[in-house]
Coordinates of C-alpha atoms in Angstrom, one line a residue:
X601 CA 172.3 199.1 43.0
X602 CA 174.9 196.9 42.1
X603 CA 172.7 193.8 43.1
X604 CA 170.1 195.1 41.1
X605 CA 172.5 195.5 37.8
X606 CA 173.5 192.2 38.5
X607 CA 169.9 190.3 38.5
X608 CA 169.4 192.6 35.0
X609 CA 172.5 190.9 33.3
X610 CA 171.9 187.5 34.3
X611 CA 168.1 188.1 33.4
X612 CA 169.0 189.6 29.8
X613 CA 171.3 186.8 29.0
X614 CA 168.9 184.0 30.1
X615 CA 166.4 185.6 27.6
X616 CA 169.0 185.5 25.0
X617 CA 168.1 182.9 21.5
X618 CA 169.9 179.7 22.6
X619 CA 171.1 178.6 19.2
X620 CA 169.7 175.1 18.4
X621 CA 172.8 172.3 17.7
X622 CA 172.3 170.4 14.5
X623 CA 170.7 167.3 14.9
X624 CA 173.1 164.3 14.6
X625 CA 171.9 160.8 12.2
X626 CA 173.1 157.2 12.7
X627 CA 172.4 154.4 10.4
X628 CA 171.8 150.5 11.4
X629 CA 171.8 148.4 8.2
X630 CA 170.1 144.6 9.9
X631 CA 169.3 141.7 8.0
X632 CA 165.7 143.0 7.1
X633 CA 165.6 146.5 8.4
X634 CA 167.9 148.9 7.7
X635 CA 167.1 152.4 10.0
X636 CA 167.5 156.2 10.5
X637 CA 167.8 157.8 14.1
X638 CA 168.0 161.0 15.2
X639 CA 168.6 163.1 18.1
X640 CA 170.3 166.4 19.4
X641 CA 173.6 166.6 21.5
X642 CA 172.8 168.5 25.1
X643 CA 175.8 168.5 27.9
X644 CA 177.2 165.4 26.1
X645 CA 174.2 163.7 25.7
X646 CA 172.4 162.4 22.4
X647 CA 168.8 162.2 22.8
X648 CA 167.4 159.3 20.0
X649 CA 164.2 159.7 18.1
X650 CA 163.2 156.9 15.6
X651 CA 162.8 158.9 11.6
X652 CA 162.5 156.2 9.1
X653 CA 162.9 152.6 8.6
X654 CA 162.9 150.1 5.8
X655 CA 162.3 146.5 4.9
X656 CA 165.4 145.2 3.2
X657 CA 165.5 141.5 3.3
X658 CA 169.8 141.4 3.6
X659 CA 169.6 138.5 5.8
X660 CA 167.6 136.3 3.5
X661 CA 169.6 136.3 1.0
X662 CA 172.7 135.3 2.8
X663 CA 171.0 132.6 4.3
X664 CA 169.9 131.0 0.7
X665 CA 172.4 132.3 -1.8
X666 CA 175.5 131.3 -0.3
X667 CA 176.3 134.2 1.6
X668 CA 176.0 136.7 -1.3
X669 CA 173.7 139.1 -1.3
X670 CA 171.8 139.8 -4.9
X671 CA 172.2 142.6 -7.2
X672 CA 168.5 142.9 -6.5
X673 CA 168.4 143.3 -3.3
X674 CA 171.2 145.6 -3.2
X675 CA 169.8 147.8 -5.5
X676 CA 166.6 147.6 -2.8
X677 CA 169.0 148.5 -0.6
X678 CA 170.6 151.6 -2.4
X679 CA 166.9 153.3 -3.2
X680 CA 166.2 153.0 0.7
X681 CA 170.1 154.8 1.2
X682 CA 169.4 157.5 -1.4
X683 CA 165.8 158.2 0.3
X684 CA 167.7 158.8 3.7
X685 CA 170.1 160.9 2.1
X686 CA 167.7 163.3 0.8
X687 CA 165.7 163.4 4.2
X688 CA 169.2 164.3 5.8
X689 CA 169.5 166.8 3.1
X690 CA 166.3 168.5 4.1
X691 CA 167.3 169.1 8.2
X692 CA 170.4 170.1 7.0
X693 CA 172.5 167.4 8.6
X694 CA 176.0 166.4 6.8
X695 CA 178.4 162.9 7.9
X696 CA 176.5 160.1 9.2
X697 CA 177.9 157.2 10.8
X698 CA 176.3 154.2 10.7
X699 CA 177.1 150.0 11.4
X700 CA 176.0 147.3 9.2
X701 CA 174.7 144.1 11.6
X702 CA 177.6 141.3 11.8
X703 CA 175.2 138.7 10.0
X704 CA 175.1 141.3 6.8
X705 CA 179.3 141.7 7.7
X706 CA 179.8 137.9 6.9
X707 CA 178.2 138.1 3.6
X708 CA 180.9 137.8 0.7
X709 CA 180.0 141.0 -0.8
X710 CA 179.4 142.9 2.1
X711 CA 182.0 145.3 0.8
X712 CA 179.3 146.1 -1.6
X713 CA 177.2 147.6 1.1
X714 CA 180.0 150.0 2.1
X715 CA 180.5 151.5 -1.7
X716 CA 177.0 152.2 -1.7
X717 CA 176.8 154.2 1.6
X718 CA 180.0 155.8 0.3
X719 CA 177.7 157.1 -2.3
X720 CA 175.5 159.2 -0.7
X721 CA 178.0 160.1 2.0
X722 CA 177.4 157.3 4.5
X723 CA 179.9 155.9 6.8
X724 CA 179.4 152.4 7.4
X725 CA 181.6 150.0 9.0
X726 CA 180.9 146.1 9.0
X727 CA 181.1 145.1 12.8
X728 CA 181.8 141.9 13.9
X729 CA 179.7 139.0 16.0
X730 CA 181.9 140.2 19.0
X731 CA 181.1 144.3 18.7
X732 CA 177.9 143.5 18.0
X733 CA 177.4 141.6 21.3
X734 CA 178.9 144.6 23.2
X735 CA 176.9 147.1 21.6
X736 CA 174.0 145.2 22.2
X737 CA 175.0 144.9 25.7
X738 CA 175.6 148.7 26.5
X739 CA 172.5 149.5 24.0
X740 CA 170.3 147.8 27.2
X741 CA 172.1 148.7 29.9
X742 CA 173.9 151.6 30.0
X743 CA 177.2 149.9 31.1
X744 CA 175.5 148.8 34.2
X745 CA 177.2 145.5 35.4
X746 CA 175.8 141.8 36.3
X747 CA 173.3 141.9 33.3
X748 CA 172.7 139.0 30.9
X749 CA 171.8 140.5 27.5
X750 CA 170.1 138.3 25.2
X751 CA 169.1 138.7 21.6
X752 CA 167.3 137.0 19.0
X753 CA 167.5 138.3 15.4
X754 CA 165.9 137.2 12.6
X755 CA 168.8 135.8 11.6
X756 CA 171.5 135.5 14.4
X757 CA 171.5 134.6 18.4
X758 CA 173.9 137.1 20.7
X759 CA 174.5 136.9 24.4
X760 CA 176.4 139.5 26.4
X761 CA 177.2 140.0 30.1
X762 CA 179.3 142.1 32.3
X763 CA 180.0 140.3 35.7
X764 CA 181.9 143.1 37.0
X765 CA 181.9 147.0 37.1
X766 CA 182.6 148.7 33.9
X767 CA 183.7 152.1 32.8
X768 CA 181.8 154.9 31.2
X769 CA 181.8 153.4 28.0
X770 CA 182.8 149.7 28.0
X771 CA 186.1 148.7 26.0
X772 CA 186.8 145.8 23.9
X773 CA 187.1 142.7 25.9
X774 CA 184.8 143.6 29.1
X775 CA 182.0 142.2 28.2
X776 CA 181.9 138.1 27.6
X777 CA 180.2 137.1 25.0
X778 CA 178.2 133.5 23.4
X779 CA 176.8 134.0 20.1
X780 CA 175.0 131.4 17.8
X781 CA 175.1 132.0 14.0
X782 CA 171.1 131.6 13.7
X783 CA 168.2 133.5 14.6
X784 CA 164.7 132.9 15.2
X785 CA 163.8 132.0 11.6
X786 CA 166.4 129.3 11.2
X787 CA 165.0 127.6 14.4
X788 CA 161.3 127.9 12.9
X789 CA 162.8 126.2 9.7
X790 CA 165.0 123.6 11.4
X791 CA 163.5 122.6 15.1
X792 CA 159.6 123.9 15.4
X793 CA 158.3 124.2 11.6
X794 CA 158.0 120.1 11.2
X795 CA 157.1 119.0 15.2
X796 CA 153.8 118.0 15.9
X797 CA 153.6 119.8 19.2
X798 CA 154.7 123.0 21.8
X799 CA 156.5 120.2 23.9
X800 CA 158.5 118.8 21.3
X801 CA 159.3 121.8 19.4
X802 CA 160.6 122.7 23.3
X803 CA 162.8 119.9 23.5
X804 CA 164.1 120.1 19.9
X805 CA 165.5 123.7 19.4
X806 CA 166.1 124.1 23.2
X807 CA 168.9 120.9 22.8
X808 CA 170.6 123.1 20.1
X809 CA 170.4 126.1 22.5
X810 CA 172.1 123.9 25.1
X811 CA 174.5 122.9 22.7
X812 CA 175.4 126.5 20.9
X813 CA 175.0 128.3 24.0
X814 CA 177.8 126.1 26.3
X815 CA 177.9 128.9 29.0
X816 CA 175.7 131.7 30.4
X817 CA 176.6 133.3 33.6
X818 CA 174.4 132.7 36.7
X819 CA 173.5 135.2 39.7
X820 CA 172.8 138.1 37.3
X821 CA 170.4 140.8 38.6
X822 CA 168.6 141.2 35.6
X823 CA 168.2 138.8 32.7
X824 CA 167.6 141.3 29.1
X825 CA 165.8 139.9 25.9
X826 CA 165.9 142.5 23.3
X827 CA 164.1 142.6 19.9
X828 CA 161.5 140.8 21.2
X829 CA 158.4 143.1 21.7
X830 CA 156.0 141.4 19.7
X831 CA 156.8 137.9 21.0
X832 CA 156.2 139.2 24.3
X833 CA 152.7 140.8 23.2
X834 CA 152.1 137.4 22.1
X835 CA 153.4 135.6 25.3
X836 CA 151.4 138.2 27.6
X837 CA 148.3 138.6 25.5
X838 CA 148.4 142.4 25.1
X839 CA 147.1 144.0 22.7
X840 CA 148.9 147.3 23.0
X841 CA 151.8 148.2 21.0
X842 CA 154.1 148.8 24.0
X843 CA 157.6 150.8 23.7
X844 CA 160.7 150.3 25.2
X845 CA 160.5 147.7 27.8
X846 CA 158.2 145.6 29.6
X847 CA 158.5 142.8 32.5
X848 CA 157.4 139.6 31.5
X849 CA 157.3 137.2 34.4
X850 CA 158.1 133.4 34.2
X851 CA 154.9 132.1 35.3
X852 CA 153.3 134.1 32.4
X853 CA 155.5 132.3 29.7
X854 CA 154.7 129.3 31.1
X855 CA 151.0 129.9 31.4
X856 CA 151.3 130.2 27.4
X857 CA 153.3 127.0 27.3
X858 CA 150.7 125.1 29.0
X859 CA 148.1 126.9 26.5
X860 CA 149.6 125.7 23.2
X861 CA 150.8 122.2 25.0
X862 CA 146.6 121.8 25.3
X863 CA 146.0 122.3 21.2
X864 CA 145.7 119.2 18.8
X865 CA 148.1 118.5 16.3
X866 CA 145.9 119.9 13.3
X867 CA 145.3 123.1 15.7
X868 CA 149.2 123.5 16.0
X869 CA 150.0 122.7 12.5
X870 CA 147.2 125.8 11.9
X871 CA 148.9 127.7 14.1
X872 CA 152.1 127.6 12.7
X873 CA 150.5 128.1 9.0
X874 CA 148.0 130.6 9.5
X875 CA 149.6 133.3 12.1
X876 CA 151.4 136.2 11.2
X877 CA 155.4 136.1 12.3
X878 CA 154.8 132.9 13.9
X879 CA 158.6 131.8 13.6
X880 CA 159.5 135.0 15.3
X881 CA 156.6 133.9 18.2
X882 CA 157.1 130.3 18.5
X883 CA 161.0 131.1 18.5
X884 CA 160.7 133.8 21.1
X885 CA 158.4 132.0 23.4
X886 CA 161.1 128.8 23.3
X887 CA 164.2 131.0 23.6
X888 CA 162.7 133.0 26.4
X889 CA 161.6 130.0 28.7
X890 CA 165.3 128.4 28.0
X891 CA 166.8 131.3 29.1
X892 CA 164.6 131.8 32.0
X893 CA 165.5 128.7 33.5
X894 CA 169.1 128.0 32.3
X895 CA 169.1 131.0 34.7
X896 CA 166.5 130.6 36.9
X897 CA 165.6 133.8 36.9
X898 CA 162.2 134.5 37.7
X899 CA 161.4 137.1 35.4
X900 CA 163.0 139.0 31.8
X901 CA 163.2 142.6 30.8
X902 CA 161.7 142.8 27.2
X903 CA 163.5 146.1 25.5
X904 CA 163.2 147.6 21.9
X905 CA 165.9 146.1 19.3
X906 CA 167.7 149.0 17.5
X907 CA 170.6 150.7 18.1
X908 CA 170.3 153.8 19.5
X909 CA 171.8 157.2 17.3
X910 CA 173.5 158.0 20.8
X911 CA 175.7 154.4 21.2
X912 CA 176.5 154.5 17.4
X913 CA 178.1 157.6 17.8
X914 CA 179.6 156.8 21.3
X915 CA 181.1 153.7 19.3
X916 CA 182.5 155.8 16.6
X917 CA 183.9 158.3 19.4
X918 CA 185.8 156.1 21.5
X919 CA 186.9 153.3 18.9
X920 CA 187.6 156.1 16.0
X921 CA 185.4 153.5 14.6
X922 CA 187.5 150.6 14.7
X923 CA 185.9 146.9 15.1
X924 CA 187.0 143.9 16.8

């Protein structure tokens, strides 16, 4: 009887309502996308679901206008903040962290960003080069150790690598870092835009990465290029919008090499006119073969870019949100 009474309580409470928990938001505010994330807590967990994302060219203007960042564009900026606000208004979800990228930090005015967060009840803090790198790193790993984690950003270059074991979440100073302050369309402009071939454009931006880039760690177990998707849809020839990671080995990036090396000059100069984010391709392809053998690695992990509404608030957790 008293077995039986038993397997009725546990039986009426398992059919009690679970309660849902509030969803929790993060904000990422790059140098041409600032995004929304979403996700629920569980056991200590924060699942991540993409919501909404919008072009805001930030980085642009710091590259051109002497690191300041136009009343124009920040206006651009504030509309896309105020639409996020209401949206957060609707599922009933209140404070909001949220990290502006490092290259959007070093503008002059950055502070400019933070008072209009501040306005609709954002908190955004301006992260460095350095705390970028490490989110980046744990972002694609998961604090697993002997990774190299590469990134190429529109408007920056980060490198990030553990050689040892970390902890749960990985502390200030862990992680090594090499970061170059320009991305993929700086090296269009400066080292691929103006060479008459694949091979030259090869030798030209991969000197500067030898020179910016004076160490990366050998005997990894993985090699990790993020934010680089649709340069490896382009290096692989898929035509599927893949999602979250994909293998891309190094006889397939050289297999495109060899392709564009067999083009004329007028077909390359057509190439680099006429294709849709071609300095983000052309940049990818050249940054991905240097790294693949600088490191003779035989193959990359291609991952999504954004940060995750689950390290954003594991940042802001264990840091009380304080930078490098």
């Amino acid at each position: 009887m008293l077995q039986q009474q038993t397997h009725k309580i546990n039986d009426q409470i398992r059919n009690l309502p679970v309660a849902p928990s509030p969803p929790v938001c993060a904000i990422e505010i790059g140098s041409r996308y600032t995004t929304l994330t979403s996700g629920m807590r569980m056991d200590n967990r924060i699942s991540t679901s993409h919501e909404y994302s919008a072009g805001v060219e930030l980085g642009g203007d710091i590259m051109h206008n002497e690191k300041v960042i136009s009343n124009a564009t920040l206006a651009k900026l504030e509309h896309v903040l105020s639409q996020m606000r209401k949206y957060c208004a609707e599922k009933g979800i209140g404070d909001i962290p949220g990290v502006a990228s490092a290259t959007v930090s070093r503008a002059t005015n950055s502070a400019d960003i933070q008072v209009l967060a501040g306005k609709y009840n954002f908190e955004i803090e301006l992260i460095s080069r350095q705390r970028e790198c490490e989110l980046d790193y744990h972002t694609a790993t998961h604090g697993l150790p002997k990774r190299l984690v590469c990134t190429l950003r529109s408007h920056s270059c980060n490198t990030a690598w553990l050689p040892d074991s970390g902890t749960a979440w990985l502390t200030e100073g862990e992680i090594e870092t090499n970061y170059v302050e320009a991305g993929y369309e700086e090296a269009f402009e400066r080292f691929i835009h103006n060479t008459s071939s694949i091979k030259e454009a090869c030798e030209t931006y991969g000197l500067h990465l030898k020179n910016h880039l004076y160490f990366l760690p050998i005997a990894m177990d993985q090699l990790i290029v993020t934010a680089a998707l649709p340069c490896a849809r382009y290096i692989s020839g898929l035509k599927n919008k893949t999602t979250g990671g994909t293998i891309l080995p190094r006889t397939t990036v050289t297999r495109k090499l060899r392709e564009l090396q067999c083009i004329s000059k007028p077909e390359f100069d057509y190439l680099k006119k006429h294709t849709d984010n071609i300095s983000e391709l052309l940049s990818g392809l050249i940054f991905m073969n240097y790294l693949l053998h600088r490191t003779d690695m035989a193959q990359l992990l291609v991952t999504d870019s954004s940060l995750s509404t689950a390290q954003i608030h594991q940042y802001f957790d264990n840091s009380d949100g304080a930078s490098a």
